[in-house]
Short mmCIF file of N, CA and C in Angstrom, two decimals:
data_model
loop_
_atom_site.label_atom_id
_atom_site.label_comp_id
_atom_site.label_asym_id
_atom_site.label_seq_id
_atom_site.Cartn_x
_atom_site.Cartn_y
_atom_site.Cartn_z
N UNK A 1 103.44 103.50 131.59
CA UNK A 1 104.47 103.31 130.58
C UNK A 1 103.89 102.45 129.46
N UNK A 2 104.01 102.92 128.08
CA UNK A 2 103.62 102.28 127.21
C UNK A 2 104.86 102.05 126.14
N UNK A 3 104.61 100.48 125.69
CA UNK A 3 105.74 100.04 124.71
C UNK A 3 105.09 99.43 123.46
N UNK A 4 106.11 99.93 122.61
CA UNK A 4 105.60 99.54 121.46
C UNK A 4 106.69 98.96 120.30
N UNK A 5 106.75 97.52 119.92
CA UNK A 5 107.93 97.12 119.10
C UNK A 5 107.25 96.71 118.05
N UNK A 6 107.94 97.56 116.89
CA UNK A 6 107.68 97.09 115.12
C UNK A 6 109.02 96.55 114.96
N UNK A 7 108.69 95.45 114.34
CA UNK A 7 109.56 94.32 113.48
C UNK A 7 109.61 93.85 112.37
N UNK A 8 110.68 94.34 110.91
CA UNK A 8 110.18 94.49 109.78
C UNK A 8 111.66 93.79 109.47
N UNK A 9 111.44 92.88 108.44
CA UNK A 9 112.54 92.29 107.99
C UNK A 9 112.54 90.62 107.44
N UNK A 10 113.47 89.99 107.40
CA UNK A 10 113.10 88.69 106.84
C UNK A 10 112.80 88.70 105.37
N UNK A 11 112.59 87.71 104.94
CA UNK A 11 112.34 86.91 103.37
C UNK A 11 110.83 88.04 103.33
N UNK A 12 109.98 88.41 103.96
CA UNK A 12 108.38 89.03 103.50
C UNK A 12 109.17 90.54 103.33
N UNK A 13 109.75 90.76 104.28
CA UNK A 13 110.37 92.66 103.66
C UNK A 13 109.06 93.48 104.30
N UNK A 14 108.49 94.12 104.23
CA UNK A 14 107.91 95.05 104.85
C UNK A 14 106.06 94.40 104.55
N UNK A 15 106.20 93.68 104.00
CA UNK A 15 105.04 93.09 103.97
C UNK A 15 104.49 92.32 105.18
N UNK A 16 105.52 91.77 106.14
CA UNK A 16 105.40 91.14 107.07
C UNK A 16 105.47 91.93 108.37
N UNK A 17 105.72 93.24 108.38
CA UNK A 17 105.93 94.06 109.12
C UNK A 17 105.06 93.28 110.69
N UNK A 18 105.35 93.86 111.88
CA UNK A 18 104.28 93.40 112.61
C UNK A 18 104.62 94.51 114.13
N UNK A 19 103.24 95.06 114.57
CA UNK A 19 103.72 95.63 115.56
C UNK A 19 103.03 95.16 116.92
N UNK A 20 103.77 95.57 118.05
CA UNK A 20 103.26 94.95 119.44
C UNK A 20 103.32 95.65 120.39
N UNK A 21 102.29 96.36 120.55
CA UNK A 21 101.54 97.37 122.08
C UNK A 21 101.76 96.70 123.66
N UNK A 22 102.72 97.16 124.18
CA UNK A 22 102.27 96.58 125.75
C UNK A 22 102.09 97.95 126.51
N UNK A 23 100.93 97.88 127.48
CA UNK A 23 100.87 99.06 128.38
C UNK A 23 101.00 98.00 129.84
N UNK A 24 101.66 98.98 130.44
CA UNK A 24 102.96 98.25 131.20
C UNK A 24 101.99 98.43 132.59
N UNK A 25 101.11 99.76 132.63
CA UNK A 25 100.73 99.50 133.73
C UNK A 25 99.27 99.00 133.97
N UNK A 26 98.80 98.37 132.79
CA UNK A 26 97.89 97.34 132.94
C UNK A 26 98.10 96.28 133.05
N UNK A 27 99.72 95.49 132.76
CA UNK A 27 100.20 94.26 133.00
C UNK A 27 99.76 93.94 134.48
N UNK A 28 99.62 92.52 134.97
CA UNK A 28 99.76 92.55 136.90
C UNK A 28 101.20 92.63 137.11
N UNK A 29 100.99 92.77 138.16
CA UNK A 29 102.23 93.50 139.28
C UNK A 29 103.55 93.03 139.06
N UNK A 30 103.65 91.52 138.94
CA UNK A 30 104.85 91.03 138.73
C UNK A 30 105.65 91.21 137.42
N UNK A 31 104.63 90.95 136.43
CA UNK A 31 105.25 91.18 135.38
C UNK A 31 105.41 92.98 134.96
N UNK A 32 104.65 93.83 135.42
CA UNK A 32 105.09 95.17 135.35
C UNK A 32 106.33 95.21 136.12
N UNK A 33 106.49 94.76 137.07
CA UNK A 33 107.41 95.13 137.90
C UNK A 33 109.12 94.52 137.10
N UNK A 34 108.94 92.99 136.54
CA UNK A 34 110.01 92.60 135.66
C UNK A 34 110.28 93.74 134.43
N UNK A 35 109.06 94.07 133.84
CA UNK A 35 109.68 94.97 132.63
C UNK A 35 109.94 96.21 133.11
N UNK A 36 109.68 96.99 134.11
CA UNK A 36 109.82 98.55 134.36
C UNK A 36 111.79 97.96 134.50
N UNK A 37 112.24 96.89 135.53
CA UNK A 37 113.47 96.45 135.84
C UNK A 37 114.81 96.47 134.39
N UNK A 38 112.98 95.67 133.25
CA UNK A 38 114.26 95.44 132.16
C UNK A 38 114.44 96.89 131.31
N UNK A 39 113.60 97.41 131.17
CA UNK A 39 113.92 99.58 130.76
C UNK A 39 115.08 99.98 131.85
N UNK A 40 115.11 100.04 133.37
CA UNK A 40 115.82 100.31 134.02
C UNK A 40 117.46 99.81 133.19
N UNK A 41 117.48 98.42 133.32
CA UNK A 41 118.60 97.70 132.88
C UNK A 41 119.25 98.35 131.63
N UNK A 42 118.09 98.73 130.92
CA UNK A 42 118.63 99.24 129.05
C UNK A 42 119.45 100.78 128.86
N UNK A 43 119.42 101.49 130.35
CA UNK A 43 120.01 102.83 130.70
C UNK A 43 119.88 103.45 129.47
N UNK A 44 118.87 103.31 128.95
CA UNK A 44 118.25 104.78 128.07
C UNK A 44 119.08 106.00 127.65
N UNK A 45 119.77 106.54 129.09
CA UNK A 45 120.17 107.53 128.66
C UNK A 45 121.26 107.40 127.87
N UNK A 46 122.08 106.08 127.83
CA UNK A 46 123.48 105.53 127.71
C UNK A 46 123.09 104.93 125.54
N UNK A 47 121.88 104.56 126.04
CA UNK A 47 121.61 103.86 125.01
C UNK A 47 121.83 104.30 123.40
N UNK A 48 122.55 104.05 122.18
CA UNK A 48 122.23 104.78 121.18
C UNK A 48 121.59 104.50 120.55
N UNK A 49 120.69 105.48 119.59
CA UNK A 49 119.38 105.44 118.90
C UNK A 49 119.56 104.07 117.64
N UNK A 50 120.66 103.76 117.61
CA UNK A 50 120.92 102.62 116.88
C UNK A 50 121.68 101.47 117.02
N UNK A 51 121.41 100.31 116.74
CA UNK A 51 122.30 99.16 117.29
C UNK A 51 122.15 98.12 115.97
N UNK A 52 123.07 98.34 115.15
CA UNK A 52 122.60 97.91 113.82
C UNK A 52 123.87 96.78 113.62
N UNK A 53 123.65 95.57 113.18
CA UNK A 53 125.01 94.97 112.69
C UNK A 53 125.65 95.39 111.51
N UNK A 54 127.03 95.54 111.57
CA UNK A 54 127.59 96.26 110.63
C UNK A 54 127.40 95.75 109.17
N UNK A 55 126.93 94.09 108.76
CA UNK A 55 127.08 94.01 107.69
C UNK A 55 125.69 92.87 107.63
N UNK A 56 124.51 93.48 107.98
CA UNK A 56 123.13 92.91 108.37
C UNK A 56 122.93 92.00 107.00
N UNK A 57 122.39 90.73 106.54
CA UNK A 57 121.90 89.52 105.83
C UNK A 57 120.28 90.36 105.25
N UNK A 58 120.11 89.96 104.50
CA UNK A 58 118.31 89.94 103.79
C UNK A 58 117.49 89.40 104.49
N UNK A 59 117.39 88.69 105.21
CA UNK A 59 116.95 87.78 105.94
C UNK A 59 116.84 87.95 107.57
N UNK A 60 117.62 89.44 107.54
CA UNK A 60 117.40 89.65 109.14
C UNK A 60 116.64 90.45 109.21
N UNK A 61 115.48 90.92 110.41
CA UNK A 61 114.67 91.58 110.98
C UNK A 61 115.84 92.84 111.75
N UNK A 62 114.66 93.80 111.52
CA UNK A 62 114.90 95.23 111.90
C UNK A 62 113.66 95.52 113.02
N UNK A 63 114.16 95.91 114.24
CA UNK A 63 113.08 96.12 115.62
C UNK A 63 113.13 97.60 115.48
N UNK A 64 112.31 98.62 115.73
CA UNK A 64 112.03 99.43 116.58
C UNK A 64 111.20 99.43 117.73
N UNK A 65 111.88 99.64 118.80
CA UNK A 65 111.00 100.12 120.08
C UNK A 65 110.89 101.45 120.50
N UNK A 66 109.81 101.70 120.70
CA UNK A 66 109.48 103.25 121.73
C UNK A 66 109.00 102.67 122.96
N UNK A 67 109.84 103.23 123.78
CA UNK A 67 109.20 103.23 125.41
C UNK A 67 108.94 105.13 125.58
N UNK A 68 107.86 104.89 125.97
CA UNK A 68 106.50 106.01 126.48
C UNK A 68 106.43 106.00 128.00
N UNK A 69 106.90 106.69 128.36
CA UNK A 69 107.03 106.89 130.10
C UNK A 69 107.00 107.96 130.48
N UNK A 70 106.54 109.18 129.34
CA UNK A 70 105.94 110.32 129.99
C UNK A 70 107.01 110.93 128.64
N UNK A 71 108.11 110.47 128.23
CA UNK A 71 109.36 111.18 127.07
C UNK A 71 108.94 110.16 126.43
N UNK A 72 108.68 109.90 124.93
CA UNK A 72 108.99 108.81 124.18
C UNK A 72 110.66 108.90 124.21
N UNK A 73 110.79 107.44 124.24
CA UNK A 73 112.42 106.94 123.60
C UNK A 73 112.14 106.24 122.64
N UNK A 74 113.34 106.03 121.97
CA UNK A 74 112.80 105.36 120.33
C UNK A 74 114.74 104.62 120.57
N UNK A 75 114.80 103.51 119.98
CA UNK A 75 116.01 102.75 119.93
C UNK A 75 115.53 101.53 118.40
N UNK A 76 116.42 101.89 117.27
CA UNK A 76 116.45 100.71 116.20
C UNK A 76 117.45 99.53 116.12
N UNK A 77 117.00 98.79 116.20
CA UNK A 77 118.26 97.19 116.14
C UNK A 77 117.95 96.34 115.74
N UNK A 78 119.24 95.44 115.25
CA UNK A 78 119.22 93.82 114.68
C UNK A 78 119.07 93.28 116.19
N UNK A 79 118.35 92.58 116.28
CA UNK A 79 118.76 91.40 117.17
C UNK A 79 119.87 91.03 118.03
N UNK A 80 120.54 90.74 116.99
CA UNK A 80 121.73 90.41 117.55
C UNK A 80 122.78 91.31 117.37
N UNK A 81 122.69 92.41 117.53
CA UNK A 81 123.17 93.15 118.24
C UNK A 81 123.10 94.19 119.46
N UNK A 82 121.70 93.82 120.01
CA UNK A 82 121.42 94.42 120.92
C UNK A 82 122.14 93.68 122.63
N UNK A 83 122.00 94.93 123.44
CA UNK A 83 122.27 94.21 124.79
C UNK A 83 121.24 93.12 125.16
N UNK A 84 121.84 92.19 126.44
CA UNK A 84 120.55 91.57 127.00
C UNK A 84 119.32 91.52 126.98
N UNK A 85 119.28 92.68 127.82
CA UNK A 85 118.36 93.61 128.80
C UNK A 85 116.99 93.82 127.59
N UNK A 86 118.25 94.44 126.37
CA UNK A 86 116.99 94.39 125.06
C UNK A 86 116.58 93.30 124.46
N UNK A 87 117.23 92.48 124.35
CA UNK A 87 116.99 90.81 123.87
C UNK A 87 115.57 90.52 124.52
N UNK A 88 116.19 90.56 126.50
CA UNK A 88 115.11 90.14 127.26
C UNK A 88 113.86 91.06 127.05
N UNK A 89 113.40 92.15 126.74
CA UNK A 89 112.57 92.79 126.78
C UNK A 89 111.97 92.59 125.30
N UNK A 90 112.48 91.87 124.23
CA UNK A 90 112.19 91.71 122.90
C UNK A 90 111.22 90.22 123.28
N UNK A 91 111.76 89.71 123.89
CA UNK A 91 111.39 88.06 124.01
C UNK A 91 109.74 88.51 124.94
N UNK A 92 110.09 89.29 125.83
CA UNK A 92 109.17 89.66 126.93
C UNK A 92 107.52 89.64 126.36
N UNK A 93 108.12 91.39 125.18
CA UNK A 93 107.22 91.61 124.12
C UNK A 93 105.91 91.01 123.73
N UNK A 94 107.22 90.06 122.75
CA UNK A 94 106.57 88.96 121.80
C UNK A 94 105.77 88.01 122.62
N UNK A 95 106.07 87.48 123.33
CA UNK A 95 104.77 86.40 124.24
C UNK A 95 103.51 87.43 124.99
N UNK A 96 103.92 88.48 124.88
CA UNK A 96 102.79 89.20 125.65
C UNK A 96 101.74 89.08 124.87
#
């Protein structure tokens, strides 16, 4: 499974763009095993391709993620409007 989150937004605008590769099954065990849990959690199939706040600031960041697990999925969101599950897997990401 491979993931991939671009994050474009803020005061830089697309200048600051930034993207972040995790391949899930080169992570070790534990931590593959936490993120395969937090995709499980995000029910994909349930999920819609957008999770946008209705009246988003200049200043807020725009995520796309694709999870690659044999189908790409693709899901766009503010932050704060995403579930947990995506929060936790945003935070996950970024320290990787």
């Amino acid at each position: 499974m491979r993931l991939s989150l671009h994050c474009v937004g803020g005061f830089t605008g697309p200048a600051g763009a930034q993207t972040r590769d995790v391949d899930v099954d080169s992570l070790p065990a534990a931590k593959g095993t936490r993120v395969r849990g937090l995709v499980q959690a995000l029910d994909l199939a349930q999920l819609p391709p957008t999770l946008l706040k209705p009246r988003p600031q200049s200043w807020d960041f725009t995520y796309t993620l694709t999870i690659d697990d044999g189908t790409p999925r693709q899901v766009r969101f503010h932050l704060d409007a995403a579930p947990p599950a995506l929060r936790e897997l945003v935070e996950f990401i970024e320290r990787t």
